[in-house]
């Protein structure tokens, strides 16, 4: 099995002290590998690194030449088109912060992001132009010019609103819903992002000739891995078509993918469709999974399909810049660690980061994961969101920061994730703190039930949701992927493992889980489905 070092890449651009912004990395790569392919879209369009930079400079020229003052933040509403990638780089080259807005997000959500970010200018590619114009009453919307291989015009001087020091300037702002459902803006600086990219390029060793996936939407932070680990190393970014990710073997084989990154749900979907045969993806050197818990069953299925590659399970909330811990699996599956919930550990923090596990204000081996270090953001766009999200050591105690108390670099970010730390410091993700529900007065961890369901040989994957019961309180509903199995058999198995109050009264088999736009299991949709089924049963319609 590869140790991800077969293709050493010159790290001149990564280590160059002059590269203090993400766009500087791309410029440096363009100088070193001008004719290497930087981008390959699903419809066959390609751009070399030279062409990518020239096209981005043309967009800069068009925006600056319009005579407007370049705002500190520029929105991008775009699909995965050539124009979108060019515009992404152009916004950074203009010295502005990019605020990606998913073209598939509800209009109300888009409007909220525009208002929270204070956007006065939004760029849109042709495919997203009509939808983006719905925002014209909030900001100026401009169409991205078509890329061209012609030489870029001479730079046009332009005025910035409030220029910042390059390294400390904000590279991008992404919005997360958190547990409240209200968008929270997460600003990530160039320094945060470069710390991540530099380490990952050294860890994964991509380079010219390698072909990396770009599955995630621009509004989801793993896209930063896709874009800048590729563009900082000279690899090719390969864009999937609408159905390619659901059929990974076909796509990986046809496009000769060497580096894969996605959420683990993709594995379950492919396995459920019986499209993950052994030795079917020999080109893969590295497969990285993040965004959800990676189960042992999922990892084993992917390993059998790509035996020549390495698998890593990575973890990190948006606030900690893409991923901040990782666990690399050994070639021998028999040596893999066995955890209480049947998932692969998330590993240990990257160098330059500290992690503590906290329960009731004290360090422990099972509790909330809190991290600080070079990738930790400096605080939310709305400072009021910082209250309670950071911990500070005060007189030997850990205390949450109060409202209007800005975080310091030594403060820990509270991830809201429940973990267990082993003796060697390896972390296992146990679930979200807000995934705890009360059933008949007992506190229940949904991930424990999911892990128990996956013990059945016919179950490929399982998701458990809590919905409102007819007579008040909460009720459990479980969904599984896999072979035909009687729900009564599953419940009988669970009774032998779990307390009776943790056994879902309803277990339903699906052909596929509904997914969000970023490939994660759509848990709210599953909860809605369970509620609808319960309502029909109550009315005697099913």
Short mmCIF file of C-alpha atoms in Angstrom, two decimals:
data_model
loop_
_atom_site.label_atom_id
_atom_site.label_comp_id
_atom_site.label_asym_id
_atom_site.label_seq_id
_atom_site.Cartn_x
_atom_site.Cartn_y
_atom_site.Cartn_z
CA UNK A 1 0.00 0.00 0.00
CA UNK A 2 1.19 3.50 -0.75
CA UNK A 3 2.25 5.74 2.10
CA UNK A 4 1.29 8.79 0.00
CA UNK A 5 4.94 9.61 -0.73
CA UNK A 6 5.33 8.10 -4.17
CA UNK A 7 5.08 11.46 -5.92
CA UNK A 8 7.22 13.94 -3.96
CA UNK A 9 6.35 17.49 -4.99
CA UNK A 10 8.57 20.52 -4.84
CA UNK A 11 7.22 22.63 -2.02
CA UNK A 12 8.79 25.91 -3.20
CA UNK A 13 5.41 27.61 -3.49
CA UNK A 14 4.21 26.23 -0.17
CA UNK A 15 7.28 27.28 1.82
CA UNK A 16 8.01 30.54 0.03
CA UNK A 17 7.69 33.31 2.65
CA UNK A 18 6.45 35.65 -0.10
CA UNK A 19 3.33 33.44 -0.43
CA UNK A 20 1.18 34.98 2.27
CA UNK A 21 -2.14 34.61 0.46
CA UNK A 22 -3.88 31.67 -1.17
CA UNK A 23 -3.76 33.32 -4.59
CA UNK A 24 0.01 33.71 -4.23
CA UNK A 25 0.27 29.91 -4.13
CA UNK A 26 -1.56 29.64 -7.43
CA UNK A 27 0.66 32.29 -9.03
CA UNK A 28 3.76 30.43 -7.87
CA UNK A 29 2.45 27.11 -9.20
CA UNK A 30 1.69 28.79 -12.51
CA UNK A 31 5.28 30.00 -12.78
CA UNK A 32 6.70 26.54 -11.99
CA UNK A 33 4.20 24.43 -13.97
CA UNK A 34 2.58 26.76 -16.53
CA UNK A 35 1.49 24.00 -18.90
CA UNK A 36 0.19 21.56 -16.28
CA UNK A 37 -3.59 21.18 -16.29
CA UNK A 38 -5.10 23.01 -13.33
CA UNK A 39 -8.78 22.31 -14.02
CA UNK A 40 -10.82 19.70 -15.88
CA UNK A 41 -14.60 20.13 -15.84
CA UNK A 42 -17.25 17.46 -16.26
CA UNK A 43 -18.00 18.64 -19.81
CA UNK A 44 -14.37 18.29 -20.88
CA UNK A 45 -13.14 21.88 -20.63
CA UNK A 46 -9.59 22.28 -19.31
CA UNK A 47 -7.42 25.16 -18.18
CA UNK A 48 -3.68 25.06 -17.70
CA UNK A 49 -2.20 26.93 -14.76
CA UNK A 50 -1.04 29.69 -17.10
CA UNK A 51 -4.53 29.99 -18.62
CA UNK A 52 -6.20 29.92 -15.19
CA UNK A 53 -4.12 32.83 -13.89
CA UNK A 54 -4.50 34.83 -17.13
CA UNK A 55 -8.28 34.33 -17.10
CA UNK A 56 -8.48 35.39 -13.45
CA UNK A 57 -6.47 38.52 -14.23
CA UNK A 58 -8.93 39.35 -17.02
CA UNK A 59 -11.78 39.17 -14.51
CA UNK A 60 -9.81 41.41 -12.13
CA UNK A 61 -9.31 43.85 -15.01
CA UNK A 62 -13.03 43.83 -15.84
CA UNK A 63 -14.10 44.44 -12.23
CA UNK A 64 -11.43 47.06 -11.53
CA UNK A 65 -12.02 48.74 -14.87
CA UNK A 66 -15.67 49.32 -14.05
CA UNK A 67 -14.62 52.20 -11.81
CA UNK A 68 -16.18 50.84 -8.61
CA UNK A 69 -14.30 50.68 -5.33
CA UNK A 70 -13.41 47.06 -4.69
CA UNK A 71 -15.34 45.97 -1.59
CA UNK A 72 -13.62 44.04 1.17
CA UNK A 73 -16.01 41.13 0.55
CA UNK A 74 -17.33 39.87 -2.78
CA UNK A 75 -20.01 37.21 -3.10
CA UNK A 76 -19.87 34.35 -5.60
CA UNK A 77 -23.04 32.58 -6.74
CA UNK A 78 -21.89 29.92 -9.14
CA UNK A 79 -22.08 26.34 -10.35
CA UNK A 80 -18.98 24.25 -11.04
CA UNK A 81 -18.21 25.92 -14.35
CA UNK A 82 -14.92 27.19 -15.72
CA UNK A 83 -16.15 30.73 -15.10
CA UNK A 84 -16.82 29.91 -11.44
CA UNK A 85 -13.27 28.71 -10.74
CA UNK A 86 -11.77 31.66 -12.56
CA UNK A 87 -13.97 34.07 -10.60
CA UNK A 88 -13.04 32.40 -7.31
CA UNK A 89 -9.36 33.02 -7.95
CA UNK A 90 -10.02 36.53 -9.31
CA UNK A 91 -11.79 37.63 -6.13
CA UNK A 92 -8.77 36.61 -4.09
CA UNK A 93 -6.39 38.31 -6.53
CA UNK A 94 -8.39 41.51 -6.10
CA UNK A 95 -7.43 41.39 -2.42
CA UNK A 96 -11.03 40.79 -1.39
CA UNK A 97 -12.63 38.17 0.84
CA UNK A 98 -14.70 35.61 -1.08
CA UNK A 99 -18.16 34.75 0.23
CA UNK A 100 -19.44 31.68 -1.68
CA UNK A 101 -23.22 31.39 -1.83
CA UNK A 102 -24.68 28.10 -2.98
CA UNK A 103 -26.87 28.53 -6.04
CA UNK A 104 -28.99 25.66 -4.69
CA UNK A 105 -29.64 27.31 -1.33
CA UNK A 106 -33.14 28.70 -0.68
CA UNK A 107 -33.47 32.36 -1.69
CA UNK A 108 -34.24 33.39 1.89
CA UNK A 109 -31.00 31.76 3.05
CA UNK A 110 -29.05 33.51 0.28
CA UNK A 111 -30.54 36.86 1.26
CA UNK A 112 -29.61 36.34 4.88
CA UNK A 113 -25.99 35.59 3.94
CA UNK A 114 -25.78 38.67 1.72
CA UNK A 115 -27.08 40.85 4.53
CA UNK A 116 -24.94 39.27 7.27
CA UNK A 117 -21.78 39.60 5.15
CA UNK A 118 -22.64 43.14 4.11
CA UNK A 119 -22.11 42.34 0.44
CA UNK A 120 -22.31 45.14 -2.10
CA UNK A 121 -21.00 43.13 -5.08
CA UNK A 122 -21.80 39.58 -6.21
CA UNK A 123 -20.30 37.73 -9.18
CA UNK A 124 -22.26 34.97 -10.93
CA UNK A 125 -21.43 32.51 -13.69
CA UNK A 126 -23.82 32.14 -16.65
CA UNK A 127 -25.55 29.05 -15.23
CA UNK A 128 -26.37 30.86 -11.98
CA UNK A 129 -27.04 34.28 -13.47
CA UNK A 130 -30.85 34.18 -13.32
CA UNK A 131 -30.94 33.06 -9.70
CA UNK A 132 -28.24 35.52 -8.62
CA UNK A 133 -30.23 38.44 -10.05
CA UNK A 134 -32.87 37.77 -7.41
CA UNK A 135 -30.36 39.41 -5.05
CA UNK A 136 -29.95 42.63 -7.05
CA UNK A 137 -32.01 44.67 -4.59
CA UNK A 138 -29.37 43.85 -1.95
CA UNK A 139 -26.14 44.08 -3.96
CA UNK A 140 -24.81 44.72 -7.44
CA UNK A 141 -24.72 41.46 -9.41
CA UNK A 142 -22.17 41.06 -12.20
CA UNK A 143 -21.74 38.31 -14.77
CA UNK A 144 -18.30 36.65 -14.82
CA UNK A 145 -16.63 37.25 -18.20
CA UNK A 146 -15.93 34.15 -20.28
CA UNK A 147 -12.37 32.84 -19.85
CA UNK A 148 -10.02 33.34 -22.78
CA UNK A 149 -6.47 32.31 -23.57
CA UNK A 150 -5.64 35.84 -24.81
CA UNK A 151 -3.00 37.72 -22.82
CA UNK A 152 -4.43 39.62 -19.88
CA UNK A 153 -4.54 43.42 -20.22
CA UNK A 154 -2.21 45.53 -18.15
CA UNK A 155 -3.41 45.79 -14.54
CA UNK A 156 -5.80 48.61 -13.75
CA UNK A 157 -5.22 50.44 -10.45
CA UNK A 158 -8.16 50.06 -8.14
CA UNK A 159 -9.19 51.45 -4.77
CA UNK A 160 -9.86 49.18 -1.82
CA UNK A 161 -12.20 50.05 1.02
CA UNK A 162 -9.98 49.14 4.00
CA UNK A 163 -6.94 47.07 2.99
CA UNK A 164 -5.56 44.73 5.65
CA UNK A 165 -2.17 43.13 6.24
CA UNK A 166 -2.00 40.28 3.71
CA UNK A 167 -1.45 37.36 6.08
CA UNK A 168 -4.10 38.47 8.56
CA UNK A 169 -6.65 39.41 5.89
CA UNK A 170 -9.73 37.24 5.66
CA UNK A 171 -9.53 34.80 2.75
CA UNK A 172 -13.13 33.59 2.86
CA UNK A 173 -16.32 33.67 4.89
CA UNK A 174 -18.51 30.58 5.03
CA UNK A 175 -21.86 30.29 6.73
CA UNK A 176 -22.87 27.43 9.00
CA UNK A 177 -26.27 26.89 10.54
CA UNK A 178 -25.04 25.31 13.78
CA UNK A 179 -27.72 24.06 16.15
CA UNK A 180 -29.90 27.17 15.81
CA UNK A 181 -30.60 27.01 12.07
CA UNK A 182 -29.56 30.68 11.79
CA UNK A 183 -26.60 31.37 9.47
CA UNK A 184 -23.35 32.12 11.33
CA UNK A 185 -20.54 33.70 9.36
CA UNK A 186 -17.13 32.07 9.86
CA UNK A 187 -14.22 34.24 8.65
CA UNK A 188 -11.01 32.32 7.89
CA UNK A 189 -7.79 34.26 7.35
CA UNK A 190 -5.18 33.56 4.71
CA UNK A 191 -2.84 32.64 7.59
CA UNK A 192 -5.35 30.05 8.88
CA UNK A 193 -5.82 28.56 5.42
CA UNK A 194 -2.14 28.54 4.49
CA UNK A 195 -1.25 26.76 7.73
CA UNK A 196 -3.69 24.01 6.70
CA UNK A 197 -2.65 23.84 3.03
CA UNK A 198 1.08 23.77 3.78
CA UNK A 199 0.72 20.90 6.22
CA UNK A 200 -1.60 18.86 4.00
CA UNK A 201 0.55 19.22 0.88
CA UNK A 202 3.50 17.94 2.90
CA UNK A 203 1.38 15.12 4.38
CA UNK A 204 -0.34 13.94 1.19
CA UNK A 205 2.33 14.81 -1.39
CA UNK A 206 0.21 15.62 -4.46
CA UNK A 207 1.89 17.12 -7.50
CA UNK A 208 1.84 17.49 -11.28
CA UNK A 209 0.24 14.45 -12.86
CA UNK A 210 -1.99 13.74 -9.87
CA UNK A 211 -5.73 14.13 -10.35
CA UNK A 212 -7.78 15.30 -7.38
CA UNK A 213 -11.55 15.32 -6.94
CA UNK A 214 -13.59 18.47 -6.39
CA UNK A 215 -16.85 17.10 -5.06
CA UNK A 216 -17.79 19.73 -2.50
CA UNK A 217 -19.76 22.91 -3.13
CA UNK A 218 -17.82 26.18 -2.79
CA UNK A 219 -19.96 27.03 0.24
CA UNK A 220 -18.71 23.93 2.12
CA UNK A 221 -15.21 24.25 3.57
CA UNK A 222 -13.69 20.94 2.31
CA UNK A 223 -13.68 22.70 -1.08
CA UNK A 224 -10.65 24.62 0.27
CA UNK A 225 -8.77 21.31 0.41
CA UNK A 226 -9.84 20.50 -3.14
CA UNK A 227 -8.90 23.88 -4.60
CA UNK A 228 -5.71 24.87 -2.88
CA UNK A 229 -4.06 21.56 -2.10
CA UNK A 230 -4.36 20.90 -5.83
CA UNK A 231 -3.50 24.42 -7.00
CA UNK A 232 -0.71 24.80 -4.47
CA UNK A 233 1.00 21.63 -5.67
CA UNK A 234 0.42 21.52 -9.45
CA UNK A 235 -2.16 18.71 -9.44
CA UNK A 236 -5.26 18.69 -11.65
CA UNK A 237 -8.63 19.48 -10.13
CA UNK A 238 -11.25 17.13 -11.67
CA UNK A 239 -14.90 18.18 -11.49
CA UNK A 240 -17.65 15.52 -11.39
CA UNK A 241 -20.87 15.58 -13.34
CA UNK A 242 -24.28 15.48 -11.62
CA UNK A 243 -24.34 11.68 -11.14
CA UNK A 244 -20.63 10.83 -11.10
CA UNK A 245 -20.23 10.81 -7.32
CA UNK A 246 -23.06 8.29 -6.87
CA UNK A 247 -21.14 5.94 -9.19
CA UNK A 248 -17.57 6.46 -7.94
CA UNK A 249 -15.95 3.45 -9.59
CA UNK A 250 -17.03 4.48 -13.05
CA UNK A 251 -15.89 8.09 -12.52
CA UNK A 252 -12.57 7.25 -10.84
CA UNK A 253 -11.72 4.78 -13.61
CA UNK A 254 -12.71 6.99 -16.53
CA UNK A 255 -10.92 10.09 -15.15
CA UNK A 256 -7.93 8.26 -13.62
CA UNK A 257 -8.47 9.87 -10.19
CA UNK A 258 -5.49 9.56 -7.83
CA UNK A 259 -6.73 11.58 -4.80
CA UNK A 260 -10.29 11.30 -3.53
CA UNK A 261 -12.06 13.40 -0.88
CA UNK A 262 -15.72 13.08 0.11
CA UNK A 263 -18.10 12.38 2.95
CA UNK A 264 -18.41 8.68 3.94
CA UNK A 265 -22.06 8.50 2.84
CA UNK A 266 -20.83 8.07 -0.72
CA UNK A 267 -19.41 4.67 0.23
CA UNK A 268 -22.72 3.48 1.66
CA UNK A 269 -24.59 4.61 -1.44
CA UNK A 270 -22.20 2.83 -3.80
CA UNK A 271 -22.25 -0.32 -1.67
CA UNK A 272 -26.05 -0.32 -1.54
CA UNK A 273 -26.10 -0.11 -5.35
CA UNK A 274 -23.59 -3.01 -5.49
CA UNK A 275 -21.17 -0.76 -7.38
CA UNK A 276 -18.08 -1.15 -5.22
CA UNK A 277 -16.43 -4.41 -6.30
CA UNK A 278 -12.97 -5.43 -5.13
CA UNK A 279 -9.94 -3.99 -6.94
CA UNK A 280 -12.17 -1.67 -8.98
CA UNK A 281 -10.27 1.60 -8.33
CA UNK A 282 -6.56 0.82 -8.80
CA UNK A 283 -5.64 4.44 -9.65
CA UNK A 284 -6.42 5.78 -6.17
CA UNK A 285 -3.35 6.63 -4.07
CA UNK A 286 -5.16 8.48 -1.32
CA UNK A 287 -8.80 8.56 -0.16
CA UNK A 288 -9.73 11.14 2.45
CA UNK A 289 -13.09 11.13 4.22
CA UNK A 290 -14.52 13.86 6.43
CA UNK A 291 -17.77 15.58 7.41
CA UNK A 292 -19.37 12.49 8.99
CA UNK A 293 -18.31 9.50 11.05
CA UNK A 294 -16.49 6.91 8.95
CA UNK A 295 -17.58 3.43 9.99
CA UNK A 296 -15.35 0.36 9.91
CA UNK A 297 -17.69 -1.27 7.39
CA UNK A 298 -17.45 1.73 5.06
CA UNK A 299 -13.66 1.86 5.32
CA UNK A 300 -13.35 -1.88 4.66
CA UNK A 301 -15.55 -1.67 1.58
CA UNK A 302 -13.53 1.24 0.16
CA UNK A 303 -10.22 -0.44 0.99
CA UNK A 304 -11.23 -3.59 -0.87
CA UNK A 305 -12.12 -1.46 -3.90
CA UNK A 306 -8.84 0.50 -3.80
CA UNK A 307 -6.26 -1.84 -2.23
CA UNK A 308 -3.28 0.09 -3.61
CA UNK A 309 -4.30 3.32 -1.88
CA UNK A 310 -4.22 4.83 1.58
CA UNK A 311 -7.35 5.81 3.53
CA UNK A 312 -7.48 8.65 6.02
CA UNK A 313 -10.34 9.69 8.27
CA UNK A 314 -10.17 13.43 8.94
CA UNK A 315 -12.12 15.76 11.20
CA UNK A 316 -12.59 19.49 11.54
CA UNK A 317 -15.38 22.04 11.85
CA UNK A 318 -15.40 25.11 9.59
CA UNK A 319 -14.10 27.20 12.50
CA UNK A 320 -10.87 25.16 12.55
CA UNK A 321 -10.19 25.42 8.79
CA UNK A 322 -11.34 22.30 6.96
CA UNK A 323 -9.70 19.45 8.93
CA UNK A 324 -7.53 19.61 12.03
CA UNK A 325 -7.12 15.93 13.01
CA UNK A 326 -6.68 12.75 10.98
CA UNK A 327 -6.13 9.03 11.36
CA UNK A 328 -4.36 7.03 8.64
CA UNK A 329 -5.43 3.41 8.33
CA UNK A 330 -2.87 0.63 8.01
CA UNK A 331 -2.81 -1.69 5.01
CA UNK A 332 -3.78 -4.66 7.16
CA UNK A 333 -7.44 -4.31 8.12
CA UNK A 334 -6.95 -6.76 10.99
CA UNK A 335 -4.78 -4.18 12.78
CA UNK A 336 -7.36 -1.39 12.64
CA UNK A 337 -8.48 -0.02 16.00
CA UNK A 338 -11.87 -1.21 17.24
CA UNK A 339 -13.99 1.48 18.84
CA UNK A 340 -17.14 1.26 20.94
CA UNK A 341 -19.34 2.71 18.19
CA UNK A 342 -17.74 0.92 15.24
CA UNK A 343 -16.22 4.05 13.71
CA UNK A 344 -12.68 4.86 12.61
CA UNK A 345 -10.87 7.21 15.03
CA UNK A 346 -10.38 10.81 13.97
CA UNK A 347 -6.76 10.61 15.11
CA UNK A 348 -4.68 13.35 16.69
CA UNK A 349 -4.42 17.10 16.07
CA UNK A 350 -2.10 18.41 13.37
CA UNK A 351 1.21 19.90 14.51
CA UNK A 352 0.84 23.37 16.01
CA UNK A 353 -2.51 22.57 17.63
CA UNK A 354 -3.56 21.69 21.16
CA UNK A 355 -6.63 19.62 22.01
CA UNK A 356 -8.35 19.07 25.34
CA UNK A 357 -11.41 17.02 26.22
CA UNK A 358 -13.69 18.79 28.68
CA UNK A 359 -16.60 17.68 30.83
CA UNK A 360 -18.21 20.06 33.35
CA UNK A 361 -15.31 22.47 33.04
CA UNK A 362 -12.63 19.88 33.74
CA UNK A 363 -10.27 17.95 31.51
CA UNK A 364 -11.24 14.32 31.10
CA UNK A 365 -10.99 11.47 28.61
CA UNK A 366 -14.60 11.67 27.37
CA UNK A 367 -16.41 14.91 26.74
CA UNK A 368 -16.42 17.93 24.43
CA UNK A 369 -13.44 18.40 22.13
CA UNK A 370 -11.83 21.84 22.37
CA UNK A 371 -8.94 22.92 20.11
CA UNK A 372 -6.66 25.91 19.64
CA UNK A 373 -3.83 26.57 17.21
CA UNK A 374 -2.85 28.10 13.89
CA UNK A 375 -6.03 27.01 12.07
CA UNK A 376 -8.46 28.28 14.70
CA UNK A 377 -10.49 31.23 13.46
CA UNK A 378 -10.49 34.52 15.37
CA UNK A 379 -14.23 34.65 16.02
CA UNK A 380 -17.57 34.81 14.23
CA UNK A 381 -18.59 37.55 11.82
CA UNK A 382 -21.17 38.62 14.41
CA UNK A 383 -19.21 38.96 17.68
CA UNK A 384 -22.33 38.09 19.68
CA UNK A 385 -22.03 34.53 18.34
CA UNK A 386 -18.73 34.13 20.23
CA UNK A 387 -20.42 33.98 23.62
CA UNK A 388 -20.02 30.51 25.10
CA UNK A 389 -18.12 29.15 22.07
CA UNK A 390 -14.62 29.54 23.54
CA UNK A 391 -12.94 28.43 26.75
CA UNK A 392 -10.30 30.38 28.65
CA UNK A 393 -8.06 29.14 31.44
CA UNK A 394 -8.72 31.37 34.46
CA UNK A 395 -7.06 30.59 37.78
CA UNK A 396 -6.65 26.91 36.93
CA UNK A 397 -10.25 26.57 35.73
CA UNK A 398 -11.73 26.54 32.24
CA UNK A 399 -14.44 29.15 31.83
CA UNK A 400 -16.62 29.94 28.78
CA UNK A 401 -16.11 33.41 27.34
CA UNK A 402 -18.91 35.81 28.03
CA UNK A 403 -20.69 37.99 25.49
CA UNK A 404 -18.59 40.84 24.04
CA UNK A 405 -15.38 39.15 25.20
CA UNK A 406 -13.23 38.65 22.06
CA UNK A 407 -11.29 35.38 21.96
CA UNK A 408 -7.51 35.41 22.35
CA UNK A 409 -5.14 33.09 20.45
CA UNK A 410 -4.68 30.91 23.56
CA UNK A 411 -8.42 30.32 24.01
CA UNK A 412 -9.88 26.95 23.03
CA UNK A 413 -12.69 26.68 20.48
CA UNK A 414 -15.53 24.50 21.71
CA UNK A 415 -16.41 22.19 18.83
CA UNK A 416 -19.65 20.83 20.26
CA UNK A 417 -18.43 17.34 19.38
CA UNK A 418 -18.34 14.49 21.88
CA UNK A 419 -15.10 12.48 21.76
CA UNK A 420 -13.18 9.84 23.68
CA UNK A 421 -9.39 10.16 24.06
CA UNK A 422 -7.28 7.01 24.30
CA UNK A 423 -4.08 6.67 26.28
CA UNK A 424 -1.92 7.64 23.30
CA UNK A 425 -4.02 10.74 22.58
CA UNK A 426 -6.00 9.25 19.70
CA UNK A 427 -9.50 10.70 19.47
CA UNK A 428 -12.69 8.86 18.55
CA UNK A 429 -15.74 10.86 17.53
CA UNK A 430 -18.81 9.79 19.48
CA UNK A 431 -21.36 12.25 18.14
CA UNK A 432 -22.65 15.77 18.57
CA UNK A 433 -23.45 17.06 22.03
CA UNK A 434 -26.72 18.34 20.63
CA UNK A 435 -27.57 14.84 19.31
CA UNK A 436 -28.47 13.75 22.82
CA UNK A 437 -32.21 13.30 23.27
CA UNK A 438 -34.39 12.23 26.16
CA UNK A 439 -36.57 9.16 25.74
CA UNK A 440 -38.88 8.37 28.65
CA UNK A 441 -36.69 10.55 30.85
CA UNK A 442 -33.44 8.80 29.88
CA UNK A 443 -30.66 10.59 28.02
CA UNK A 444 -29.91 8.76 24.76
CA UNK A 445 -26.98 9.09 22.36
CA UNK A 446 -28.24 8.42 18.83
CA UNK A 447 -24.80 7.32 17.62
CA UNK A 448 -24.84 4.40 20.07
CA UNK A 449 -28.00 3.02 18.48
CA UNK A 450 -26.59 3.49 14.98
CA UNK A 451 -23.45 1.60 15.95
CA UNK A 452 -25.53 -1.25 17.39
CA UNK A 453 -27.62 -1.52 14.19
CA UNK A 454 -24.48 -1.75 12.07
CA UNK A 455 -23.48 -4.89 13.97
CA UNK A 456 -26.06 -6.86 11.96
CA UNK A 457 -24.34 -8.50 8.96
CA UNK A 458 -27.04 -7.32 6.52
CA UNK A 459 -26.85 -3.65 7.59
CA UNK A 460 -24.47 -1.50 5.53
CA UNK A 461 -25.28 1.75 7.31
CA UNK A 462 -27.82 3.13 9.77
CA UNK A 463 -29.20 6.52 10.78
CA UNK A 464 -31.37 7.12 13.85
CA UNK A 465 -33.45 10.28 14.27
CA UNK A 466 -35.67 11.56 17.04
CA UNK A 467 -39.11 12.97 16.29
CA UNK A 468 -41.93 14.34 18.40
CA UNK A 469 -44.19 11.65 19.81
CA UNK A 470 -47.97 11.95 19.55
CA UNK A 471 -48.40 12.19 23.31
CA UNK A 472 -45.41 14.44 23.90
CA UNK A 473 -41.73 13.74 24.36
CA UNK A 474 -39.56 12.17 21.71
CA UNK A 475 -39.67 8.94 19.74
CA UNK A 476 -36.92 7.14 17.83
CA UNK A 477 -37.00 6.10 14.18
CA UNK A 478 -34.23 4.20 12.41
CA UNK A 479 -33.33 3.91 8.74
CA UNK A 480 -30.95 1.31 7.32
CA UNK A 481 -29.20 0.48 4.08
CA UNK A 482 -28.44 -3.11 3.18
CA UNK A 483 -30.08 -6.42 2.49
CA UNK A 484 -33.62 -7.47 3.24
CA UNK A 485 -33.92 -7.96 7.00
CA UNK A 486 -37.03 -8.15 9.17
CA UNK A 487 -37.26 -5.10 11.48
CA UNK A 488 -38.42 -7.46 14.23
CA UNK A 489 -35.12 -9.31 13.91
CA UNK A 490 -33.21 -6.07 14.25
CA UNK A 491 -35.19 -4.99 17.29
CA UNK A 492 -34.61 -8.39 18.91
CA UNK A 493 -30.88 -7.96 18.33
CA UNK A 494 -30.93 -4.45 19.81
CA UNK A 495 -32.74 -5.62 22.94
CA UNK A 496 -29.77 -7.90 23.62
CA UNK A 497 -27.36 -4.97 23.35
CA UNK A 498 -29.17 -1.83 24.48
CA UNK A 499 -31.67 -0.78 27.14
CA UNK A 500 -35.22 -1.19 25.90
CA UNK A 501 -35.87 2.56 25.80
CA UNK A 502 -33.08 2.88 23.19
CA UNK A 503 -34.67 0.41 20.75
CA UNK A 504 -36.43 2.32 17.93
CA UNK A 505 -40.06 1.23 17.55
CA UNK A 506 -39.79 1.96 13.84
CA UNK A 507 -37.02 0.64 11.59
CA UNK A 508 -37.27 1.14 7.85
CA UNK A 509 -35.01 -0.04 5.04
CA UNK A 510 -34.20 2.40 2.22
CA UNK A 511 -32.50 1.89 -1.12
CA UNK A 512 -30.60 5.14 -0.59
CA UNK A 513 -30.39 7.82 2.09
CA UNK A 514 -31.42 11.33 1.04
CA UNK A 515 -28.32 13.51 0.78
CA UNK A 516 -27.65 17.21 1.18
CA UNK A 517 -25.99 19.21 -1.60
CA UNK A 518 -22.60 18.32 -0.09
CA UNK A 519 -23.22 14.57 0.03
CA UNK A 520 -23.97 14.28 3.74
CA UNK A 521 -26.93 12.23 4.94
CA UNK A 522 -29.89 14.59 5.15
CA UNK A 523 -30.97 13.86 8.71
CA UNK A 524 -33.67 16.57 8.83
CA UNK A 525 -35.25 15.01 5.73
CA UNK A 526 -35.22 11.56 7.37
CA UNK A 527 -36.82 13.03 10.48
CA UNK A 528 -39.47 14.66 8.30
CA UNK A 529 -40.11 11.34 6.55
CA UNK A 530 -40.54 9.60 9.91
CA UNK A 531 -42.96 12.28 11.06
CA UNK A 532 -45.01 11.97 7.87
CA UNK A 533 -45.18 8.18 8.18
CA UNK A 534 -46.26 8.49 11.81
CA UNK A 535 -48.99 10.95 10.87
CA UNK A 536 -50.34 8.64 8.15
CA UNK A 537 -50.40 5.70 10.53
CA UNK A 538 -52.22 7.77 13.14
CA UNK A 539 -54.85 8.62 10.53
CA UNK A 540 -55.17 4.96 9.53
CA UNK A 541 -53.92 5.59 5.98
CA UNK A 542 -51.02 3.12 6.11
#
